[in-house]
XYZ file of C-alpha atoms in Angstrom:
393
model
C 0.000 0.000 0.000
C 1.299 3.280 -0.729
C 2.212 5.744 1.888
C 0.575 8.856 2.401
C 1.897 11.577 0.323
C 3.321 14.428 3.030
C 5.701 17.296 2.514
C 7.311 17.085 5.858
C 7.306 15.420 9.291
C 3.934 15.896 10.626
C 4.206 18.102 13.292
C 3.462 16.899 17.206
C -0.691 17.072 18.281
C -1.698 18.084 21.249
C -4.392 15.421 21.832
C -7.624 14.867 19.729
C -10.784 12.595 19.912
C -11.388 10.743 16.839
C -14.326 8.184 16.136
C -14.061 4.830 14.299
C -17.371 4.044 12.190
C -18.162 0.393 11.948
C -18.509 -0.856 8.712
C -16.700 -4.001 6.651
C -15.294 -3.325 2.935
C -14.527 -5.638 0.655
C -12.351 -4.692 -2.243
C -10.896 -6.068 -5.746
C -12.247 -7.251 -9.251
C -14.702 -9.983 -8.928
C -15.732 -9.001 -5.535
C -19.541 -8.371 -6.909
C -19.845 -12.628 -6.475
C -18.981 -12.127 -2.680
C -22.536 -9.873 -2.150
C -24.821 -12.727 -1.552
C -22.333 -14.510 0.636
C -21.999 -11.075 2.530
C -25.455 -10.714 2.966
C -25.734 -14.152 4.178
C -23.460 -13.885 6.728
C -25.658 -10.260 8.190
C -28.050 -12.925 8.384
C -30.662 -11.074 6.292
C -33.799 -12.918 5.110
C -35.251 -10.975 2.679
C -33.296 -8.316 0.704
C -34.802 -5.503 -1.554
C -32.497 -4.611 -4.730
C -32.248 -0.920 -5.409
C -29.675 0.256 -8.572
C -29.540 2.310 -11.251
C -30.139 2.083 -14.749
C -26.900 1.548 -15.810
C -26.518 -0.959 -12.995
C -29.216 -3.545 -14.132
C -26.482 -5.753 -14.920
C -24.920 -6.162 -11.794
C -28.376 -5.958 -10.376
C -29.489 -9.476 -12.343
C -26.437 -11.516 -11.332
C -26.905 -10.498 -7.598
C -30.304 -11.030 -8.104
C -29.642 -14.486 -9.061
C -26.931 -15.635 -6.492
C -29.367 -14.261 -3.407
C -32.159 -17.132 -4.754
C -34.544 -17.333 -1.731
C -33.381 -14.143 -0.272
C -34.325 -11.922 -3.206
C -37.613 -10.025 -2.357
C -37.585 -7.160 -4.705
C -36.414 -4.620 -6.582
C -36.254 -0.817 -7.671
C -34.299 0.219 -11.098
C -34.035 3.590 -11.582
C -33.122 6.650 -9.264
C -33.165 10.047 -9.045
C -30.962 12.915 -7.742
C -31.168 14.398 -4.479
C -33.268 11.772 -3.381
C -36.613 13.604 -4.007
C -38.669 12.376 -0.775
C -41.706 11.311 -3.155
C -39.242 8.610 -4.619
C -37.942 7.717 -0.949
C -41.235 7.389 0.122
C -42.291 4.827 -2.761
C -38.931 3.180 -1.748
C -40.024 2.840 1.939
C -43.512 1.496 0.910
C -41.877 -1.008 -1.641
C -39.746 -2.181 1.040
C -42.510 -2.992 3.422
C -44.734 -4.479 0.531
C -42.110 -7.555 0.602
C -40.654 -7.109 4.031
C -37.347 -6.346 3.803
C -34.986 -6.510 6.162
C -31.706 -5.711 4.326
C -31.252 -3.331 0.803
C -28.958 -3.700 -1.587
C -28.004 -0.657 -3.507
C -25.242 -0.834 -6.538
C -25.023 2.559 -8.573
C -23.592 5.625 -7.689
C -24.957 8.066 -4.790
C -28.243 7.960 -6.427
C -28.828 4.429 -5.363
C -26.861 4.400 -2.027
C -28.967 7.765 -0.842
C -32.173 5.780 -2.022
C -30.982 2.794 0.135
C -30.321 5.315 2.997
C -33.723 6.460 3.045
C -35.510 2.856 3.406
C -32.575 2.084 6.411
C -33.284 5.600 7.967
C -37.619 5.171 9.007
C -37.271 0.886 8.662
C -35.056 -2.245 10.215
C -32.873 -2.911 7.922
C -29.454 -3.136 6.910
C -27.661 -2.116 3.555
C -24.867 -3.365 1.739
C -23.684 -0.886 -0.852
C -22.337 -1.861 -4.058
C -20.382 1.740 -5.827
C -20.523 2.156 -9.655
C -19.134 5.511 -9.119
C -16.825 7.609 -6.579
C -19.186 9.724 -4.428
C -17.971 8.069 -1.262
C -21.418 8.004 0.306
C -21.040 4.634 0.907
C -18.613 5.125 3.582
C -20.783 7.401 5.323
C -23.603 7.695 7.660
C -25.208 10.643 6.167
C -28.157 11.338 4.500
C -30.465 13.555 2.184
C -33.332 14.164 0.828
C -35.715 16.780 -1.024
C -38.616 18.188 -1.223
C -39.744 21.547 -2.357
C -36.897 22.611 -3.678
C -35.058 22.131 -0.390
C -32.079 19.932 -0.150
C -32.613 18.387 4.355
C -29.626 16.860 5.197
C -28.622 14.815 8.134
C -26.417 11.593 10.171
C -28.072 8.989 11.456
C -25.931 5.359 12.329
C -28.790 3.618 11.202
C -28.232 4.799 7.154
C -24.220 3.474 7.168
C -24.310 0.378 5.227
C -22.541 -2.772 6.822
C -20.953 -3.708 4.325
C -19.599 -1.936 1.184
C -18.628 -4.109 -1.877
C -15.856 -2.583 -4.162
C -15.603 -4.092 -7.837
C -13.436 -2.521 -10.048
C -14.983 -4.212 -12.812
C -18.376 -2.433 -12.452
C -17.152 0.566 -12.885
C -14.757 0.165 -15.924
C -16.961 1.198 -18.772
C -18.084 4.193 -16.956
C -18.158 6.963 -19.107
C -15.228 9.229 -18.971
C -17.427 12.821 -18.227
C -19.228 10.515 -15.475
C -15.677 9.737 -13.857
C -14.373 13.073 -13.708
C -17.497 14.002 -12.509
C -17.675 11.539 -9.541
C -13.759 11.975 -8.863
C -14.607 15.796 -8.386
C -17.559 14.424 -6.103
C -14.819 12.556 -4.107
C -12.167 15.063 -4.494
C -14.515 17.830 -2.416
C -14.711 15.139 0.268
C -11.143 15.203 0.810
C -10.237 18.812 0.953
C -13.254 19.559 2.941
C -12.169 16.994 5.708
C -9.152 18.843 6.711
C -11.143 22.170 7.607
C -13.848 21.336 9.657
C -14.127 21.943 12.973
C -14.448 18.112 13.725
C -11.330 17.381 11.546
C -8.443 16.010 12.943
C -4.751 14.329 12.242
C -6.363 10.843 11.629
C -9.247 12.238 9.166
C -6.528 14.389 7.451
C -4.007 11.739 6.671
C -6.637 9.397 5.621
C -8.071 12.421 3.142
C -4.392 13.459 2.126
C -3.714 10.144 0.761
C -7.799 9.723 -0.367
C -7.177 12.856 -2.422
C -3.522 11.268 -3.834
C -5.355 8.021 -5.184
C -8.265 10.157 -6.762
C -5.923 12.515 -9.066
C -3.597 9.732 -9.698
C -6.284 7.409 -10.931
C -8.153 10.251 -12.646
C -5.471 11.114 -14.363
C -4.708 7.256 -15.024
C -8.374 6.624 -16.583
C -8.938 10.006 -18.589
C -5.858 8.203 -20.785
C -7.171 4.356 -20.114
C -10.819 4.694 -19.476
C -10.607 0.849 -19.220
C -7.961 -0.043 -17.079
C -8.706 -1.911 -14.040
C -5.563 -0.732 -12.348
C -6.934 3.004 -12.882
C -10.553 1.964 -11.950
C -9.191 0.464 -8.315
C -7.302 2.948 -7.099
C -10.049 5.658 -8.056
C -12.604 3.593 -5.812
C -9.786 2.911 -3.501
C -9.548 6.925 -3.088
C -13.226 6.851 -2.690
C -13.471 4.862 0.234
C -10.610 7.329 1.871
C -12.730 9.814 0.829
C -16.034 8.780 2.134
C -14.172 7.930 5.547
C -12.772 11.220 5.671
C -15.848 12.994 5.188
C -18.007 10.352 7.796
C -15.817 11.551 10.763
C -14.984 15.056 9.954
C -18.413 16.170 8.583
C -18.785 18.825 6.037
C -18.458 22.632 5.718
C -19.171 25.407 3.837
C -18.533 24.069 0.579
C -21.319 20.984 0.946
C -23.621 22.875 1.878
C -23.657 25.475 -0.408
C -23.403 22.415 -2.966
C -26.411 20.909 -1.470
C -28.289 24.934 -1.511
C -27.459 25.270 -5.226
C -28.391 21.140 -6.237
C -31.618 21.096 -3.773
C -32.658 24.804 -5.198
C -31.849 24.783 -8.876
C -31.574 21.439 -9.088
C -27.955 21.228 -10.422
C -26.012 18.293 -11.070
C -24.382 17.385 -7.932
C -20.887 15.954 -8.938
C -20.328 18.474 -11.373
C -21.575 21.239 -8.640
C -18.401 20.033 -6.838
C -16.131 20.644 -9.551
C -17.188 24.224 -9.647
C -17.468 25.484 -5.990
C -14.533 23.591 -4.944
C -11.445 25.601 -5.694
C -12.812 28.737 -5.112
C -13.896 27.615 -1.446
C -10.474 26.051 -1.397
C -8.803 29.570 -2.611
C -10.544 31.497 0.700
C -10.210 28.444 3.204
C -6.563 27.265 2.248
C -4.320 29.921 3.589
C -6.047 29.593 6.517
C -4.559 25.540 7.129
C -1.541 25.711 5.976
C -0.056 22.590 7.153
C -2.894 20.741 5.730
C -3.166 22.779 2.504
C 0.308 21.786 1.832
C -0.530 18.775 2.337
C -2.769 18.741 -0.169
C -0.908 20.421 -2.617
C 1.759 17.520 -2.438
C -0.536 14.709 -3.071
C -1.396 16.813 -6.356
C 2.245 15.101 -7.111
C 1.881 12.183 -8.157
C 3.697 8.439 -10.016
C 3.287 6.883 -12.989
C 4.279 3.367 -13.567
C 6.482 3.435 -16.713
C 5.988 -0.009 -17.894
C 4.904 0.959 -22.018
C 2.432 3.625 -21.740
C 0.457 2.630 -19.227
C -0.056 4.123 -15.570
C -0.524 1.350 -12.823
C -1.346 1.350 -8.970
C -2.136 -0.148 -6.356
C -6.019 -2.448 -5.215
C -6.951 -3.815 -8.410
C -7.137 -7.520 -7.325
C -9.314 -9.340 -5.080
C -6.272 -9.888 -3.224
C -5.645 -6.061 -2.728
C -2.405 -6.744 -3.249
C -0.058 -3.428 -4.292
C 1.267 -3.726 -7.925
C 5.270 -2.698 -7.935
C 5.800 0.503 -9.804
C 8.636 1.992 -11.481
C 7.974 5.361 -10.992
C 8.322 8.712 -12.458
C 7.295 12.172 -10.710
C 4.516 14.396 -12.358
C 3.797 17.627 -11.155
C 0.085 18.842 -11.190
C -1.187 22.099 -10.412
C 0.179 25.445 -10.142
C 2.255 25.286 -6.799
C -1.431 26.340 -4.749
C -4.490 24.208 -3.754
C -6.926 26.035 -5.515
C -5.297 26.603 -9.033
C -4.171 22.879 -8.925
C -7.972 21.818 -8.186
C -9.456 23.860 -11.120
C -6.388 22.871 -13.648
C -7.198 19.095 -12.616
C -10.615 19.120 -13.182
C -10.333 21.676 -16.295
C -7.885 18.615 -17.715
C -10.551 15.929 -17.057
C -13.134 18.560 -19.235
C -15.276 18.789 -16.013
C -17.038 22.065 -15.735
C -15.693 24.380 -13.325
C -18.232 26.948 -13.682
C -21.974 27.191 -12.382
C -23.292 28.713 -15.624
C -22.605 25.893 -17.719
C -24.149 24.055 -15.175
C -27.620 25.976 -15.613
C -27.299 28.471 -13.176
C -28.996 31.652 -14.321
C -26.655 35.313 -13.430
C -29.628 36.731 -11.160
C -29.650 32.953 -8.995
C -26.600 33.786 -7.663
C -27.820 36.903 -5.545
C -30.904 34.688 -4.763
C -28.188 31.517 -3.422
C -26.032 34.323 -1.931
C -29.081 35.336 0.630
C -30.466 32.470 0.836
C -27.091 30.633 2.253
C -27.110 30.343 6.440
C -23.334 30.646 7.971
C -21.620 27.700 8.917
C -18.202 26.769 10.514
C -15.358 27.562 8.669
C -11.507 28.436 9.299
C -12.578 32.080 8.630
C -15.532 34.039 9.006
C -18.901 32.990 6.581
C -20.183 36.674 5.744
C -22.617 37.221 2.925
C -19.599 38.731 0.966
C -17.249 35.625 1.550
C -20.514 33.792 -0.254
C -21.089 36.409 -2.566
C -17.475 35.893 -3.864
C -17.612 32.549 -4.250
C -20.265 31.806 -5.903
C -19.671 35.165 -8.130
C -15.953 33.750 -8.959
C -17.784 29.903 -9.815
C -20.138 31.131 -11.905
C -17.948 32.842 -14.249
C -15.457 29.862 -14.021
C -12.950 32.545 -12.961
C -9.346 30.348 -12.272
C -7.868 30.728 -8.572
């Protein structure tokens, strides 16, 4: 495994508190055929099947390995969880008695899940197609009239999390960079908030080195397996990050502008990011540095090909031969926007569908939250001002 990228000896803490979710993960290519023998062992009798469309696949061999267990399932998911969809969930769920859900898709499917677990008994084992890192975490969300509720409840943290390499290899290349952003925000987010500390930050530090390596990795071999485990590998860092050290100002002004104007919540990410990053940074140095050096990153130099590490069921590391790359432009924010700007991932809210006058409307609209510096309506003003003209850090 490799070791967490760091610019420097990390410097001596002066004590902390620092929870441990529960939660079991199993990881390589192949691992989809371990789901019914997972579920099994939870001792679950009857398990509904939520996943997306693009997901039916997956959906129909699980579907056949659980035999007697099988007692539904949903295809198709929406967005933000709308609570008319969670509540059709919840009533499907009780039509054939449940008591576990599967979910395999991307947040979509895992939020869906997390609404059945969070008003009925039962457990859920996620399987990710994507990298939103939800999985890892027990938050959830849902919305209704154009209001984005948020919340953490033990009950919605899946017991198991299934991670298959294989699932996700065909994804489409905008969806990846997408999802990495999605992850990405995770990361940098854990290392400011006022629950973050030297455990969450190492484990986002070297979350956020796997993402931009394999990001990189697949925007040149959409296909490669190698690419494809390490960016779910970073996910799961992510999503672990993000379960202990909560979120900030940058989620939830992503959830305001995707529960509002219902914009598309990965690519939301891409475009707040490194201008929250550009006003929070200075203010963590030490972390923000941090940061900045896993935006450095190796390259296997076996033909052409990038390799790393957690592409077998084994989860065995692959031996590199390694040569440095340099991303970014020597600051947290500028490398975030060039990184996603190189994986053609919006970076600005107007592409996105946010109309000029909106912004004013988000800007007093927004409610202050914790935050290395002060949250005034001009901090917000500038932010979202600065992402919706896709202005570079």
């Amino acid at each position: 495994m490799p070791r967490p990228a760091d610019p420097g000896r990390a410097e001596s803490q002066a004590g902390f508190v620092h929870t441990f979710l529960p939660g079991r993960v199993v990881f390589g290519a192949g691992a989809l055929d371990q789901v019914a023998g997972e579920v099994e062992a939870l001792g679950v009798r009857r398990v509904l099947v939520v996943a997306t469309k693009s997901a039916r696949d997956a959906a129909d061999v699980v579907e056949v390995e659980l035999g007697d267990r099988f007692a539904g399932r949903i295809d198709g998911v929406a967005q933000h969880v709308p609570t008319e969809v969670a509540e059709n969930a919840r009533a499907k769920a009780r039509e054939v008695d449940a008591d576990g859900v599967i979910a395999i898709g991307g947040g979509s499917a895992i939020g869906l899940a997390k609404a059945v677990a969070l008003t009925g008994d039962v457990v859920i084992v996620a399987v990710p197609t994507t990298y939103a890192g939800s999985e890892m975490t027990p938050v959830w969300g849902e919305t209704a009239g154009g209001s984005k509720t948020t919340g953490t409840d033990l009950r919605v943290l899946p017991r198991v999390v299934v991670y298959d390499p294989v699932l996700s290899q065909h994804l489409p290349k905008k969806v990846t960079a997408a999802s990495v952003a999605n992850a990405i925000a995770h990361c940098v987010e854990a290392v400011w908030t006022p629950r973050a500390d030297p455990i969450t930050e190492v484990t986002a530090v070297e979350g956020f080195r796997a993402l931009a390596d394999g990001l990189r990795q697949a925007m040149l071999e959409p296909t490669n397996l190698d690419a494809r485990g390490n960016l779910l590998y970073g996910a799961c860092l992510a999503g672990s990050a993000m379960a202990t050290a909560g979120t900030g100002l940058h989620h939830k002004l992503c959830h305001l502008l995707g529960g509002t104007y219902n914009l598309p919540h990965a690519e939301t990410h891409a475009a707040i990011l490194p201008q929250v990053a550009r006003v929070n940074a200075p203010a963590v140095p030490q972390a923000a540095a941090r940061l900045e050096a896993a935006l450095t990153t190796t390259h296997a130099t076996t033909g052409n090909a990038g390799t790393s590490s957690m592409s077998t069921a084994e989860g065995r590391s692959t031996a590199t031969t390694a040569s440095t790359v340099v991303a970014g432009a020597g600051e947290l924010a500028s490398g975030l926007f060039d990184l996603f700007t190189a994986a053609d991932v919006p970076t600005n809210l107007r592409e996105l569908g946010l109309a000029q006058e909106q912004v004013e409307e988000a800007v007093k609209a927004f409610k202050p939250t914790d935050n290395p510096i002060p949250v005034t309506e001009d901090l917000v003003r500038e932010i979202l001002t600065r992402a919706w003209a896709g202005t570079r850090p």
